[in-house]
CSV table of N, CA and C in Angstrom, one decimal:
chain,number,residue,atom,x,y,z
Q,1,MET,N,-9.4,-7.4,48.5
Q,1,MET,CA,-9.9,-7.0,47.2
Q,1,MET,C,-10.9,-7.9,46.7
Q,2,PRO,N,-12.0,-7.5,46.2
Q,2,PRO,CA,-13.0,-8.4,45.6
Q,2,PRO,C,-12.4,-9.1,44.4
Q,3,ARG,N,-12.9,-10.3,44.2
Q,3,ARG,CA,-12.4,-11.2,43.1
Q,3,ARG,C,-12.5,-10.5,41.7
Q,4,VAL,N,-13.6,-9.8,41.4
Q,4,VAL,CA,-13.7,-9.2,40.1
Q,4,VAL,C,-12.7,-8.2,39.8
Q,5,ILE,N,-12.4,-7.3,40.8
Q,5,ILE,CA,-11.4,-6.3,40.7
Q,5,ILE,C,-10.0,-6.9,40.6
Q,6,LYS,N,-9.7,-8.0,41.3
Q,6,LYS,CA,-8.4,-8.7,41.2
Q,6,LYS,C,-8.2,-9.2,39.8
Q,7,ALA,N,-9.3,-9.8,39.2
Q,7,ALA,CA,-9.2,-10.4,37.9
Q,7,ALA,C,-8.9,-9.3,36.9
Q,8,ALA,N,-9.6,-8.2,37.0
Q,8,ALA,CA,-9.4,-7.1,36.1
Q,8,ALA,C,-8.0,-6.5,36.2
Q,9,CYS,N,-7.4,-6.4,37.4
Q,9,CYS,CA,-6.0,-6.0,37.5
Q,9,CYS,C,-5.0,-6.9,36.9
Q,10,SER,N,-5.2,-8.2,37.0
Q,10,SER,CA,-4.3,-9.1,36.4
Q,10,SER,C,-4.4,-9.1,34.9
Q,11,GLN,N,-5.6,-8.9,34.3
Q,11,GLN,CA,-5.7,-8.8,32.9
Q,11,GLN,C,-5.1,-7.5,32.3
Q,12,ASP,N,-5.1,-6.5,33.1
Q,12,ASP,CA,-4.5,-5.2,32.7
Q,12,ASP,C,-3.0,-5.3,32.5
Q,13,SER,N,-2.4,-6.2,33.2
Q,13,SER,CA,-0.9,-6.3,33.2
Q,13,SER,C,-0.4,-7.0,31.9
Q,14,VAL,N,-1.3,-7.6,31.1
Q,14,VAL,CA,-0.9,-8.2,29.8
Q,14,VAL,C,-1.5,-7.4,28.7
Q,15,ARG,N,-0.6,-6.9,27.9
Q,15,ARG,CA,-1.1,-6.0,26.7
Q,15,ARG,C,-1.6,-6.9,25.7
Q,16,PRO,N,-2.9,-6.6,25.2
Q,16,PRO,CA,-3.4,-7.4,24.1
Q,16,PRO,C,-2.6,-7.2,22.8
Q,17,PRO,N,-2.7,-8.1,21.9
Q,17,PRO,CA,-2.0,-7.9,20.6
Q,17,PRO,C,-2.6,-6.6,19.9
Q,18,VAL,N,-1.7,-5.9,19.2
Q,18,VAL,CA,-2.1,-4.8,18.4
Q,18,VAL,C,-2.1,-5.2,16.9
Q,19,VAL,N,-3.2,-4.9,16.3
Q,19,VAL,CA,-3.4,-5.2,14.9
Q,19,VAL,C,-3.6,-3.9,14.1
Q,20,VAL,N,-3.0,-3.7,13.0
Q,20,VAL,CA,-3.2,-2.6,12.1
Q,20,VAL,C,-4.0,-3.0,10.9
Q,21,LEU,N,-5.0,-2.3,10.6
Q,21,LEU,CA,-5.8,-2.6,9.4
Q,21,LEU,C,-5.2,-1.8,8.2
Q,22,CYS,N,-5.1,-2.6,7.1
Q,22,CYS,CA,-4.6,-2.0,5.9
Q,22,CYS,C,-5.6,-2.3,4.8
Q,23,GLY,N,-5.9,-1.4,3.9
Q,23,GLY,CA,-6.8,-1.7,2.8
Q,23,GLY,C,-7.3,-0.4,2.2
Q,24,SER,N,-7.9,-0.5,1.1
Q,24,SER,CA,-8.4,0.7,0.4
Q,24,SER,C,-9.6,1.3,1.2
Q,25,THR,N,-9.6,2.6,1.3
Q,25,THR,CA,-10.7,3.3,1.9
Q,25,THR,C,-12.0,3.2,1.1
Q,26,ARG,N,-11.9,2.7,-0.1
Q,26,ARG,CA,-13.2,2.4,-0.9
Q,26,ARG,C,-14.0,1.4,-0.2
Q,27,PHE,N,-13.3,0.6,0.7
Q,27,PHE,CA,-14.0,-0.4,1.5
Q,27,PHE,C,-14.2,0.1,2.9
Q,28,TRP,N,-14.5,1.3,3.1
Q,28,TRP,CA,-14.6,1.9,4.5
Q,28,TRP,C,-15.5,1.1,5.4
Q,29,ASN,N,-16.6,0.6,4.9
Q,29,ASN,CA,-17.5,-0.2,5.7
Q,29,ASN,C,-16.9,-1.5,6.1
Q,30,ALA,N,-16.1,-2.1,5.2
Q,30,ALA,CA,-15.5,-3.4,5.5
Q,30,ALA,C,-14.3,-3.1,6.6
Q,31,LEU,N,-13.7,-2.0,6.5
Q,31,LEU,CA,-12.6,-1.7,7.5
Q,31,LEU,C,-13.3,-1.5,8.8
Q,32,ALA,N,-14.4,-0.8,8.9
Q,32,ALA,CA,-15.1,-0.6,10.1
Q,32,ALA,C,-15.6,-2.0,10.7
Q,33,GLU,N,-16.1,-2.8,9.9
Q,33,GLU,CA,-16.5,-4.2,10.3
Q,33,GLU,C,-15.3,-5.0,10.8
Q,34,ALA,N,-14.2,-4.9,10.2
Q,34,ALA,CA,-13.0,-5.6,10.6
Q,34,ALA,C,-12.6,-5.1,12.0
Q,35,ASN,N,-12.6,-3.7,12.1
Q,35,ASN,CA,-12.3,-3.1,13.4
Q,35,ASN,C,-13.2,-3.6,14.5
Q,36,LEU,N,-14.4,-3.7,14.2
Q,36,LEU,CA,-15.4,-4.3,15.2
Q,36,LEU,C,-15.0,-5.7,15.6
Q,37,TYR,N,-14.8,-6.6,14.7
Q,37,TYR,CA,-14.5,-8.0,15.0
Q,37,TYR,C,-13.1,-8.1,15.7
Q,38,GLU,N,-12.1,-7.4,15.2
Q,38,GLU,CA,-10.8,-7.4,15.9
Q,38,GLU,C,-10.9,-6.9,17.3
Q,39,THR,N,-11.6,-5.9,17.5
Q,39,THR,CA,-11.8,-5.3,18.9
Q,39,THR,C,-12.5,-6.3,19.8
Q,40,ALA,N,-13.6,-7.0,19.2
Q,40,ALA,CA,-14.4,-8.0,20.0
Q,40,ALA,C,-13.5,-9.2,20.3
Q,41,ALA,N,-12.5,-9.4,19.5
Q,41,ALA,CA,-11.6,-10.6,19.7
Q,41,ALA,C,-10.5,-10.2,20.7
Q,42,GLY,N,-10.5,-9.0,21.2
Q,42,GLY,CA,-9.6,-8.6,22.3
Q,42,GLY,C,-8.3,-8.0,21.8
Q,43,ARG,N,-8.3,-7.5,20.6
Q,43,ARG,CA,-7.1,-6.9,20.0
Q,43,ARG,C,-7.3,-5.4,20.0
Q,44,ILE,N,-6.1,-4.7,20.2
Q,44,ILE,CA,-6.1,-3.2,20.0
Q,44,ILE,C,-6.0,-3.0,18.5
Q,45,VAL,N,-6.8,-2.1,18.0
Q,45,VAL,CA,-6.9,-1.9,16.6
Q,45,VAL,C,-6.4,-0.5,16.2
Q,46,LEU,N,-5.5,-0.5,15.2
Q,46,LEU,CA,-5.0,0.8,14.6
Q,46,LEU,C,-5.6,0.7,13.2
Q,47,ALA,N,-6.2,1.8,12.8
Q,47,ALA,CA,-6.9,1.8,11.5
Q,47,ALA,C,-6.7,3.1,10.8
Q,48,PRO,N,-7.0,3.2,9.5
Q,48,PRO,CA,-7.0,4.5,8.8
Q,48,PRO,C,-8.1,5.4,9.5
Q,49,GLY,N,-7.7,6.7,9.6
Q,49,GLY,CA,-8.6,7.6,10.3
Q,49,GLY,C,-9.4,8.5,9.4
Q,50,CYS,N,-9.0,8.5,8.1
Q,50,CYS,CA,-9.6,9.5,7.2
Q,50,CYS,C,-10.0,8.7,5.9
Q,51,ASP,N,-11.2,9.0,5.4
Q,51,ASP,CA,-11.6,8.5,4.1
Q,51,ASP,C,-11.6,9.7,3.2
Q,52,MET,N,-10.5,9.9,2.5
Q,52,MET,CA,-10.3,11.0,1.6
Q,52,MET,C,-11.2,10.9,0.3
Q,53,LYS,N,-11.9,9.8,0.2
Q,53,LYS,CA,-12.8,9.7,-1.0
Q,53,LYS,C,-14.1,10.4,-0.7
Q,54,VAL,N,-14.4,10.7,0.5
Q,54,VAL,CA,-15.6,11.4,0.9
Q,54,VAL,C,-15.2,12.9,1.1
Q,55,ALA,N,-15.9,13.8,0.5
Q,55,ALA,CA,-15.6,15.2,0.6
Q,55,ALA,C,-15.6,15.7,2.0
Q,56,HIS,N,-14.6,16.6,2.3
Q,56,HIS,CA,-14.4,17.2,3.6
Q,56,HIS,C,-13.5,18.4,3.4
Q,57,PRO,N,-13.8,19.5,4.2
Q,57,PRO,CA,-13.0,20.7,4.1
Q,57,PRO,C,-11.5,20.5,4.3
Q,58,LEU,N,-11.1,19.5,5.1
Q,58,LEU,CA,-9.7,19.3,5.3
Q,58,LEU,C,-8.9,19.0,4.0
Q,59,TRP,N,-9.6,18.4,3.0
Q,59,TRP,CA,-8.9,18.0,1.8
Q,59,TRP,C,-9.6,18.5,0.5
Q,60,GLU,N,-10.4,19.5,0.6
Q,60,GLU,CA,-11.1,20.0,-0.6
Q,60,GLU,C,-10.1,20.8,-1.5
Q,61,GLU,N,-9.1,21.4,-1.0
Q,61,GLU,CA,-8.1,22.1,-1.9
Q,61,GLU,C,-7.1,21.1,-2.3
Q,62,PRO,N,-6.8,20.9,-3.6
Q,62,PRO,CA,-6.0,19.9,-4.2
Q,62,PRO,C,-4.5,19.8,-3.5
Q,63,GLY,N,-3.9,21.0,-3.4
Q,63,GLY,CA,-2.6,21.0,-2.8
Q,63,GLY,C,-2.6,20.5,-1.4
Q,64,ARG,N,-3.6,21.0,-0.6
Q,64,ARG,CA,-3.7,20.5,0.8
Q,64,ARG,C,-4.0,19.0,0.8
Q,65,ALA,N,-4.8,18.5,-0.1
Q,65,ALA,CA,-5.1,17.1,-0.1
Q,65,ALA,C,-3.9,16.3,-0.4
Q,66,ALA,N,-3.0,16.7,-1.3
Q,66,ALA,CA,-1.8,16.0,-1.6
Q,66,ALA,C,-0.8,16.0,-0.4
Q,67,ARG,N,-0.7,17.1,0.3
Q,67,ARG,CA,0.1,17.1,1.5
Q,67,ARG,C,-0.4,16.2,2.6
Q,68,LEU,N,-1.7,16.3,2.8
Q,68,LEU,CA,-2.4,15.4,3.8
Q,68,LEU,C,-2.2,13.9,3.4
Q,69,LYS,N,-2.4,13.6,2.2
Q,69,LYS,CA,-2.2,12.2,1.8
Q,69,LYS,C,-0.8,11.7,2.1
Q,70,GLY,N,0.2,12.5,1.8
Q,70,GLY,CA,1.6,12.1,2.2
Q,70,GLY,C,1.8,11.9,3.7
Q,71,MET,N,1.2,12.8,4.5
Q,71,MET,CA,1.3,12.8,5.9
Q,71,MET,C,0.6,11.5,6.4
Q,72,LEU,N,-0.6,11.2,5.9
Q,72,LEU,CA,-1.4,10.1,6.3
Q,72,LEU,C,-0.7,8.8,6.0
Q,73,ASP,N,0.0,8.7,4.8
Q,73,ASP,CA,0.7,7.5,4.4
Q,73,ASP,C,1.9,7.3,5.4
Q,74,ALA,N,2.6,8.4,5.8
Q,74,ALA,CA,3.7,8.3,6.8
Q,74,ALA,C,3.1,7.8,8.1
Q,75,LEU,N,2.0,8.4,8.5
Q,75,LEU,CA,1.4,8.1,9.8
Q,75,LEU,C,1.0,6.6,9.8
Q,76,HIS,N,0.4,6.1,8.7
Q,76,HIS,CA,0.0,4.7,8.6
Q,76,HIS,C,1.2,3.8,8.7
Q,77,ARG,N,2.4,4.2,8.1
Q,77,ARG,CA,3.6,3.4,8.3
Q,77,ARG,C,4.0,3.3,9.8
Q,78,GLN,N,3.8,4.4,10.5
Q,78,GLN,CA,4.1,4.4,11.9
Q,78,GLN,C,3.1,3.5,12.7
Q,79,LYS,N,1.9,3.4,12.3
Q,79,LYS,CA,0.9,2.4,12.9
Q,79,LYS,C,1.4,1.0,12.6
Q,80,ILE,N,1.9,0.7,11.4
Q,80,ILE,CA,2.5,-0.6,11.1
Q,80,ILE,C,3.6,-0.9,12.0
Q,81,ASN,N,4.5,0.1,12.2
Q,81,ASN,CA,5.6,-0.1,13.2
Q,81,ASN,C,5.2,-0.5,14.6
Q,82,LEU,N,4.1,0.1,15.0
Q,82,LEU,CA,3.6,-0.1,16.4
Q,82,LEU,C,2.9,-1.5,16.5
Q,83,ALA,N,2.3,-2.0,15.4
Q,83,ALA,CA,1.5,-3.2,15.4
Q,83,ALA,C,2.3,-4.5,15.6
Q,84,ASP,N,1.6,-5.5,16.2
Q,84,ASP,CA,2.2,-6.8,16.3
Q,84,ASP,C,1.9,-7.6,15.0
Q,85,GLN,N,0.8,-7.2,14.3
Q,85,GLN,CA,0.4,-7.9,13.1
Q,85,GLN,C,-0.5,-7.0,12.3
Q,86,VAL,N,-0.6,-7.4,11.0
Q,86,VAL,CA,-1.3,-6.7,10.0
Q,86,VAL,C,-2.5,-7.5,9.5
Q,87,LEU,N,-3.7,-6.8,9.4
Q,87,LEU,CA,-4.8,-7.4,8.8
Q,87,LEU,C,-5.1,-6.6,7.5
Q,88,VAL,N,-5.0,-7.2,6.4
Q,88,VAL,CA,-5.3,-6.6,5.1
Q,88,VAL,C,-6.8,-6.8,4.8
Q,89,VAL,N,-7.6,-5.8,4.7
Q,89,VAL,CA,-9.0,-5.9,4.4
Q,89,VAL,C,-9.1,-5.7,2.9
Q,90,ASN,N,-9.4,-6.9,2.3
Q,90,ASN,CA,-9.4,-6.9,0.8
Q,90,ASN,C,-10.6,-7.6,0.2
Q,91,PRO,N,-11.8,-7.0,0.3
Q,91,PRO,CA,-13.0,-7.6,-0.3
Q,91,PRO,C,-12.8,-8.0,-1.7
Q,92,GLY,N,-13.2,-9.2,-2.1
Q,92,GLY,CA,-13.0,-9.6,-3.5
Q,92,GLY,C,-11.6,-9.9,-3.9
Q,93,GLY,N,-10.7,-9.8,-2.9
Q,93,GLY,CA,-9.2,-10.0,-3.2
Q,93,GLY,C,-8.5,-8.8,-3.7
Q,94,TYR,N,-9.2,-7.6,-3.7
Q,94,TYR,CA,-8.7,-6.4,-4.2
Q,94,TYR,C,-7.6,-5.9,-3.3
Q,95,ILE,N,-6.4,-5.6,-3.9
Q,95,ILE,CA,-5.3,-4.9,-3.2
Q,95,ILE,C,-4.8,-3.8,-4.1
Q,96,GLY,N,-4.9,-2.6,-3.8
Q,96,GLY,CA,-4.5,-1.5,-4.6
Q,96,GLY,C,-3.0,-1.1,-4.3
Q,97,GLU,N,-2.5,-0.2,-5.0
Q,97,GLU,CA,-1.1,0.2,-5.0
Q,97,GLU,C,-0.7,0.6,-3.5
Q,98,SER,N,-1.4,1.5,-2.9
Q,98,SER,CA,-1.1,1.9,-1.6
Q,98,SER,C,-1.0,0.8,-0.6
Q,99,THR,N,-2.0,-0.1,-0.7
Q,99,THR,CA,-2.0,-1.3,0.2
Q,99,THR,C,-0.8,-2.2,-0.1
Q,100,ARG,N,-0.5,-2.4,-1.4
Q,100,ARG,CA,0.7,-3.2,-1.7
Q,100,ARG,C,1.9,-2.6,-1.1
Q,101,ASN,N,2.0,-1.3,-1.1
Q,101,ASN,CA,3.2,-0.7,-0.5
Q,101,ASN,C,3.2,-0.9,1.0
Q,102,GLU,N,2.1,-0.8,1.6
Q,102,GLU,CA,2.0,-1.1,3.1
Q,102,GLU,C,2.3,-2.6,3.4
Q,103,ILE,N,1.9,-3.5,2.6
Q,103,ILE,CA,2.2,-4.9,2.8
Q,103,ILE,C,3.7,-5.1,2.6
Q,104,ALA,N,4.3,-4.5,1.6
Q,104,ALA,CA,5.8,-4.6,1.4
Q,104,ALA,C,6.5,-4.0,2.6
Q,105,TYR,N,6.0,-2.9,3.2
Q,105,TYR,CA,6.7,-2.3,4.3
Q,105,TYR,C,6.5,-3.2,5.5
Q,106,ALA,N,5.3,-3.8,5.8
Q,106,ALA,CA,5.1,-4.7,6.9
Q,106,ALA,C,6.0,-5.9,6.8
Q,107,ARG,N,6.1,-6.5,5.6
Q,107,ARG,CA,7.0,-7.6,5.3
Q,107,ARG,C,8.4,-7.3,5.7
Q,108,SER,N,8.9,-6.1,5.3
Q,108,SER,CA,10.3,-5.7,5.5
Q,108,SER,C,10.6,-5.6,7.0
Q,109,LEU,N,9.5,-5.4,7.8
Q,109,LEU,CA,9.6,-5.4,9.3
Q,109,LEU,C,9.4,-6.8,9.9
Q,110,GLY,N,9.0,-7.8,9.1
Q,110,GLY,CA,8.8,-9.1,9.6
Q,110,GLY,C,7.4,-9.2,10.3
Q,111,LYS,N,6.5,-8.4,10.0
Q,111,LYS,CA,5.2,-8.4,10.7
Q,111,LYS,C,4.3,-9.5,10.1
Q,112,PRO,N,3.7,-10.3,10.9
Q,112,PRO,CA,2.7,-11.3,10.4
Q,112,PRO,C,1.6,-10.6,9.7
Q,113,ILE,N,1.1,-11.2,8.6
Q,113,ILE,CA,0.1,-10.6,7.8
Q,113,ILE,C,-1.0,-11.5,7.5
Q,114,ARG,N,-2.3,-11.1,7.8
Q,114,ARG,CA,-3.5,-11.9,7.5
Q,114,ARG,C,-4.3,-11.1,6.5
Q,115,TYR,N,-5.2,-11.8,5.8
Q,115,TYR,CA,-6.1,-11.2,4.8
Q,115,TYR,C,-7.5,-11.5,5.2
Q,116,SER,N,-8.4,-10.6,4.9
Q,116,SER,CA,-9.8,-10.8,5.2
Q,116,SER,C,-10.4,-11.7,4.2
Q,117,HIS,N,-9.9,-11.7,3.0
Q,117,HIS,CA,-10.4,-12.5,1.8
Q,117,HIS,C,-9.2,-13.2,1.1
Q,118,PRO,N,-9.5,-14.2,0.4
Q,118,PRO,CA,-8.4,-14.9,-0.4
Q,118,PRO,C,-7.7,-13.9,-1.3
Q,119,VAL,N,-6.4,-14.1,-1.5
Q,119,VAL,CA,-5.7,-13.2,-2.4
Q,119,VAL,C,-5.5,-13.9,-3.7
Q,120,PRO,N,-5.8,-13.3,-4.9
Q,120,PRO,CA,-5.6,-14.0,-6.2
Q,120,PRO,C,-4.2,-14.3,-6.4
Q,121,ASP,N,-3.9,-15.3,-7.1
Q,121,ASP,CA,-2.5,-15.6,-7.5
Q,121,ASP,C,-1.8,-14.4,-8.1
Q,122,GLY,N,-0.6,-14.2,-7.7
Q,122,GLY,CA,0.2,-13.1,-8.3
Q,122,GLY,C,-0.1,-11.7,-7.7
Q,123,ALA,N,-1.0,-11.7,-6.7
Q,123,ALA,CA,-1.3,-10.4,-6.0
Q,123,ALA,C,-0.3,-10.1,-4.9
């Protein structure tokens, strides 16, 4: 077996760490940038998949949007369950209510938590 293929096979047997990104979708570009850097660092990234602040037919009807938001929140908790660690993307130190809930959930599971930006005292 050629050396390159042998090296690739041995690397495939060790699962890279899985990181889940948490943060407000108002910072969609910062979430995408964090995804890029975490991926380049060799981590598997789980991230929000929908930005409901941008108009889309899937959530244009208010009742449907509320149901989808609840489903997405539950889905994100499952991503936290799967992850080895959490990266909170918090430009300017901002952490909203949904992200606070995700942090509390991750803490209850004993997940290590990192922040992209310093967290203000009391946050």
